[in-house]
Coordinates of C-alpha atoms and ligand atoms in Angstrom, one line a residue:
M14 CA -33.0 -12.4 -14.4
T15 CA -30.5 -14.8 -13.0
Q16 CA -31.0 -16.4 -9.8
D17 CA -27.1 -16.4 -9.1
I18 CA -27.3 -13.0 -7.3
I19 CA -29.6 -12.6 -4.5
V20 CA -30.6 -9.3 -3.4
E21 CA -32.3 -9.1 -0.5
R22 CA -32.8 -6.3 2.6
R23 CA -32.3 -6.8 5.8
G24 CA -33.0 -3.5 7.6
A25 CA -30.8 -0.4 6.3
A26 CA -28.3 -3.2 4.3
Q27 CA -28.9 -4.2 0.9
L28 CA -27.6 -7.4 1.1
I29 CA -26.1 -8.7 -1.9
R30 CA -25.7 -12.5 -1.9
M31 CA -23.3 -14.1 -5.0
N32 CA -24.9 -17.7 -5.3
R33 CA -23.5 -20.4 -7.4
P34 CA -22.3 -22.7 -5.1
D35 CA -21.8 -25.2 -8.0
K36 CA -19.2 -22.8 -9.5
K37 CA -17.3 -21.9 -6.6
N38 CA -19.8 -18.6 -7.7
A39 CA -17.7 -18.0 -10.0
L40 CA -18.8 -14.6 -11.7
T41 CA -21.3 -14.7 -15.0
R42 CA -22.4 -11.6 -16.9
A43 CA -25.3 -12.1 -15.9
M44 CA -23.8 -12.0 -12.3
Y45 CA -22.4 -8.8 -12.4
G46 CA -25.6 -7.1 -14.6
A47 CA -27.7 -8.2 -11.4
M48 CA -25.0 -6.9 -8.4
I49 CA -24.9 -3.7 -11.2
E50 CA -28.7 -3.2 -10.9
A51 CA -29.0 -3.8 -6.6
L52 CA -25.6 -1.5 -6.4
D53 CA -27.8 1.2 -9.0
A54 CA -31.7 0.8 -6.6
G55 CA -29.3 1.0 -3.5
E56 CA -27.8 4.3 -3.9
T57 CA -30.9 5.9 -5.3
D58 CA -33.4 4.1 -2.1
P59 CA -32.8 6.5 0.9
D60 CA -34.0 3.8 2.6
V61 CA -30.8 1.7 2.0
R62 CA -27.5 2.6 4.0
V63 CA -24.6 0.2 3.5
H64 CA -24.6 -2.2 1.0
V65 CA -23.2 -6.5 2.4
F66 CA -21.5 -8.7 0.3
L67 CA -22.2 -12.2 0.5
G68 CA -21.0 -15.7 -0.8
V69 CA -21.7 -19.3 0.4
P70 CA -20.8 -21.1 2.0
G71 CA -16.7 -22.5 1.6
A72 CA -16.6 -19.4 -1.2
F73 CA -17.1 -15.9 -1.9
S74 CA -15.5 -16.1 -4.9
A75 CA -13.5 -17.8 -7.3
G76 CA -13.7 -15.3 -9.8
N77 CA -14.2 -14.5 -13.2
D78 CA -15.6 -16.8 -15.1
I79 CA -13.6 -18.4 -16.7
G80 CA -15.4 -19.8 -19.5
D81 CA -16.8 -16.2 -20.3
F82 CA -12.5 -15.0 -20.4
L83 CA -12.2 -17.7 -23.6
A84 CA -15.2 -16.5 -24.9
Y85 CA -13.5 -12.5 -24.2
A86 CA -10.8 -14.0 -26.1
Q87 CA -11.6 -14.3 -28.8
G88 CA -13.6 -12.0 -28.5
G89 CA -11.4 -9.0 -28.4
A90 CA -12.6 -7.4 -25.2
L91 CA -14.2 -7.9 -22.4
G92 CA -17.7 -8.3 -21.4
P93 CA -18.8 -4.3 -20.7
E94 CA -21.0 -5.6 -17.8
L95 CA -17.8 -6.4 -16.1
V96 CA -16.4 -3.1 -16.7
A97 CA -19.4 -1.4 -15.7
F98 CA -19.2 -3.2 -11.9
L99 CA -16.2 -2.2 -11.6
V100 CA -17.0 1.6 -12.1
R101 CA -19.9 0.5 -10.1
L102 CA -17.9 -0.6 -7.4
A103 CA -15.1 2.8 -7.3
T104 CA -18.4 5.0 -7.8
A105 CA -20.7 3.5 -4.6
E106 CA -21.3 6.1 -2.2
K107 CA -22.8 4.0 0.8
P108 CA -19.9 2.3 2.6
M109 CA -19.6 -1.7 1.6
V110 CA -19.4 -4.3 3.5
S111 CA -18.2 -8.3 3.1
G112 CA -17.6 -11.2 4.4
V113 CA -15.9 -13.9 3.4
D114 CA -15.3 -17.5 3.8
G115 CA -13.5 -19.7 2.2
I116 CA -12.6 -19.1 -2.0
A117 CA -12.2 -16.3 -2.8
V118 CA -9.8 -16.0 -6.3
G119 CA -9.5 -12.8 -8.5
I120 CA -11.6 -10.1 -8.1
G121 CA -13.3 -12.4 -5.4
T122 CA -10.3 -11.0 -3.3
T123 CA -10.5 -7.2 -5.7
L124 CA -13.5 -6.7 -4.8
N125 CA -12.9 -6.3 -1.4
L126 CA -10.1 -4.0 -1.9
H127 CA -13.3 -1.6 -2.7
C128 CA -15.1 -2.0 0.9
D129 CA -15.2 -0.3 3.4
L130 CA -14.9 -3.2 6.3
T131 CA -14.1 -7.0 5.6
F132 CA -14.4 -9.2 7.5
A133 CA -13.2 -13.0 6.5
T134 CA -13.2 -16.5 7.9
R135 CA -10.2 -19.0 9.8
R136 CA -10.7 -21.0 5.6
T137 CA -10.4 -18.1 3.7
V138 CA -7.1 -17.8 1.4
F139 CA -8.0 -14.7 -0.8
R140 CA -5.5 -15.3 -3.7
T141 CA -5.3 -13.0 -7.4
P142 CA -3.6 -16.0 -9.8
F143 CA -3.2 -12.8 -12.6
V144 CA -0.2 -13.3 -13.7
D145 CA 0.1 -17.3 -13.8
L146 CA -3.2 -16.9 -15.9
G147 CA -1.0 -14.5 -18.3
L148 CA -3.1 -11.6 -17.0
V149 CA -3.0 -8.3 -15.1
P150 CA -4.5 -7.4 -12.2
E151 CA -7.9 -5.8 -12.5
A152 CA -10.7 -3.8 -10.5
G153 CA -8.3 -1.3 -10.1
S154 CA -6.2 -3.0 -7.2
S155 CA -3.2 -2.4 -8.9
L156 CA -3.8 1.2 -7.1
L157 CA -5.6 0.6 -4.4
A158 CA -3.8 -2.5 -3.3
P159 CA -0.4 -1.0 -2.9
G160 CA -2.3 1.7 -1.4
I161 CA -4.0 -0.1 1.0
I162 CA -1.8 -2.9 2.2
G163 CA 1.8 -0.7 0.6
R164 CA 3.2 -1.9 -2.2
Q165 CA 5.3 -5.4 -1.1
Q166 CA 2.7 -7.4 -0.6
A167 CA 0.7 -5.3 -3.3
F168 CA 3.4 -7.5 -4.9
A169 CA 3.5 -11.1 -3.8
L170 CA -0.4 -11.0 -3.6
L171 CA -0.8 -10.0 -7.2
G172 CA 2.1 -10.2 -8.6
L173 CA 3.1 -13.4 -7.6
G174 CA 0.0 -13.9 -6.7
H175 CA 1.0 -15.8 -3.7
G176 CA -2.6 -17.1 -1.0
F177 CA -3.0 -14.6 1.6
S178 CA -4.7 -16.6 5.1
A179 CA -7.2 -14.8 7.4
D180 CA -4.8 -13.9 9.0
R181 CA -2.3 -12.5 6.8
A182 CA -4.5 -10.6 5.7
K183 CA -5.4 -8.7 8.2
T184 CA -2.1 -7.8 9.0
A185 CA -1.3 -6.5 6.1
G186 CA -4.7 -4.5 6.4
L187 CA -6.4 -6.9 3.7
I188 CA -9.1 -7.0 5.7
Y189 CA -11.0 -5.4 8.9
D190 CA -11.4 -8.8 10.9
V191 CA -11.1 -12.1 11.2
V192 CA -14.0 -14.8 13.1
D193 CA -15.4 -18.4 12.6
E194 CA -17.4 -19.7 10.2
D195 CA -20.4 -19.4 12.2
D196 CA -19.9 -15.6 13.8
L197 CA -19.4 -14.7 9.8
E198 CA -23.0 -12.7 9.2
R199 CA -23.6 -11.7 12.8
A200 CA -20.4 -9.7 12.3
V201 CA -20.7 -8.6 9.1
F202 CA -24.5 -7.4 9.9
A203 CA -23.6 -6.3 13.9
A204 CA -20.8 -3.9 11.1
A205 CA -24.0 -3.3 8.9
D206 CA -26.4 -1.6 11.8
E207 CA -23.3 -0.1 13.6
I208 CA -22.8 1.8 9.9
A209 CA -26.3 2.8 9.3
A210 CA -26.8 4.2 12.9
K211 CA -24.4 6.9 12.0
P212 CA -25.3 10.4 10.7
P213 CA -25.5 9.4 7.1
Q214 CA -24.2 12.6 5.7
A215 CA -21.1 13.1 7.9
L216 CA -20.3 9.7 7.5
K217 CA -20.8 10.0 3.2
I218 CA -18.1 13.4 4.3
A219 CA -15.8 11.7 6.3
R220 CA -16.1 8.4 3.7
E221 CA -15.2 10.6 0.9
L222 CA -12.6 12.5 2.6
M223 CA -11.1 8.8 3.0
R224 CA -10.9 7.4 0.1
G225 CA -9.6 10.4 -2.2
P226 CA -11.9 11.5 -5.9
R227 CA -12.4 9.0 -7.9
E228 CA -10.9 10.1 -11.2
A229 CA -7.8 8.3 -10.5
L230 CA -10.0 5.0 -10.0
V231 CA -12.4 4.4 -12.4
A232 CA -9.3 6.0 -15.7
R233 CA -7.0 3.6 -13.6
I234 CA -9.9 0.6 -14.0
H235 CA -10.6 1.7 -18.0
E236 CA -6.1 1.5 -18.0
E237 CA -5.5 -2.1 -16.8
V238 CA -9.0 -3.5 -19.4
R239 CA -7.3 -1.8 -21.7
H240 CA -4.6 -4.4 -20.8
F241 CA -6.1 -7.2 -19.1
G242 CA -8.5 -7.5 -23.3
E243 CA -5.0 -7.5 -24.5
Q244 CA -3.8 -10.3 -22.8
L245 CA -6.3 -12.2 -22.7
R246 CA -5.6 -13.0 -26.5
S247 CA -2.6 -13.9 -25.2
A248 CA -0.9 -17.6 -25.8
E249 CA -0.2 -17.6 -22.5
A250 CA -3.8 -16.4 -21.2
R251 CA -6.0 -18.8 -23.6
A252 CA -3.7 -21.9 -22.5
A253 CA -3.6 -21.2 -19.5
F254 CA -7.4 -21.1 -19.9
Q255 CA -8.1 -24.1 -21.5
A256 CA -6.2 -26.5 -19.3
F257 CA -8.4 -25.3 -16.4
M258 CA -11.8 -25.7 -18.6
N259 CA -10.2 -29.0 -19.4
R260 CA -8.8 -30.1 -16.6
K261 CA -12.3 -31.9 -15.0
R262 CA -12.4 -33.2 -19.0
A263 CA -9.2 -35.0 -18.6
G264 CA -10.4 -36.0 -15.0
Ligands
LIG384 N1 -15.1 -20.5 -13.6 C1 -15.3 -21.6 -14.3 N2 -15.7 -22.7 -13.4 C2 -15.6 -22.5 -12.6 C3 -14.6 -21.3 -11.7 C4 -13.8 -20.3 -12.9 N3 -13.0 -19.4 -12.0 N4 -13.3 -22.6 -10.8 C5 -14.6 -22.8 -10.7 N5 -15.5 -22.9 -11.7 C6 -15.8 -24.8 -11.1 C7 -15.3 -25.7 -12.2 O1 -15.0 -25.7 -13.3 C8 -16.3 -26.7 -11.5 O2 -17.4 -27.4 -12.5 P1 -18.0 -28.4 -12.8 O3 -17.9 -29.4 -11.2 O4 -18.7 -28.5 -14.0 O5 -16.8 -29.2 -13.4 C9 -16.6 -26.9 -10.0 O6 -16.4 -24.7 -10.7 C10 -15.7 -26.3 -9.1 O7 -14.9 -26.0 -8.8 P2 -13.9 -27.2 -8.5 O8 -12.3 -26.8 -8.9 O9 -13.7 -28.7 -8.2 O10 -13.7 -26.9 -7.0 P3 -12.3 -26.7 -5.7 O11 -12.8 -26.7 -4.6 O12 -11.6 -28.5 -6.4 O13 -11.4 -25.8 -6.7 C11 -10.9 -23.1 -6.6 C12 -11.4 -24.4 -6.0 C13 -10.9 -22.0 -6.9 C14 -9.1 -23.8 -6.3 C15 -10.5 -24.1 -8.4 O14 -12.0 -24.0 -9.0 C16 -9.7 -22.7 -9.0 O15 -8.9 -23.1 -9.4 N6 -10.5 -22.2 -9.7 C17 -10.8 -21.1 -11.0 C18 -10.0 -19.9 -10.6 C19 -9.3 -18.5 -10.8 O16 -8.5 -19.3 -11.3 N7 -10.2 -18.1 -11.5 C20 -10.2 -16.5 -12.3 C21 -9.3 -15.4 -11.2 S1 -8.5 -14.4 -12.4

């Protein structure tokens, strides 16, 4: 069991905290596995009314672990935990709230597209450098982002890899609100408490109506995964990962 994911109950909220600060919360296979377990447990526990995602101060997540990407590239397929986590996110029936502080790269950005409310601090920058890494958008973001922030903003975010400051993300509709660092967890849990106080069945139906059927989203996740797996083996992607891994060694 990994210590890099901490799961806690806070009232009716189940907190899933990414906690690998020395690697800026880069997500490993074990971390995806632990998050799937937590989501499964929270979905079936009637006392849990809302899922909460947090990172550590300064880092929500630096995205998928690039060492794992290199291993996937050599093995020829994405790790099953990553794919299962993406599908679990897309199919969760309970509301999800996230609190983002600082680094939010790759899945550190796209995870929030599945959340019902996202709070981010002023120093947060959302970034998805998929294309620059020779990759394609994941987590259903190619379908979700155009619907949430519009095609042109989505192209800038997912296609061009532009960083979105918290203010820009709020203006674009990517997140719900911008808060001070010191206030992030208070704001997140206040929102979770507000959600938990609502009649659950009515809120569940309202949420399902707003999100629509999940089938198209899950199909898109698998379609993205297929392209992603192919691109991982491309020379351009391997060169980008290798350059990142060698960066520190080169000093
Ligand atoms: N995978 C694996 N390790 C990662 C990582 C990732 N995605 N992101 C950061 N790390 C590691 C670094 O290698 C470094 O490890 P080390 O101290 O053992 O050398 C440590 O986390 C700290 O990262 P560092 O780069 O020193 O922090 P920073 O604040 O200068 O920069 C980032 C932070 C996020 C801008 C930078 O680490 C980065 O660009 N990471 C890659 C992000 C990415 O492309 N993710 C994939 C998206 S699809």
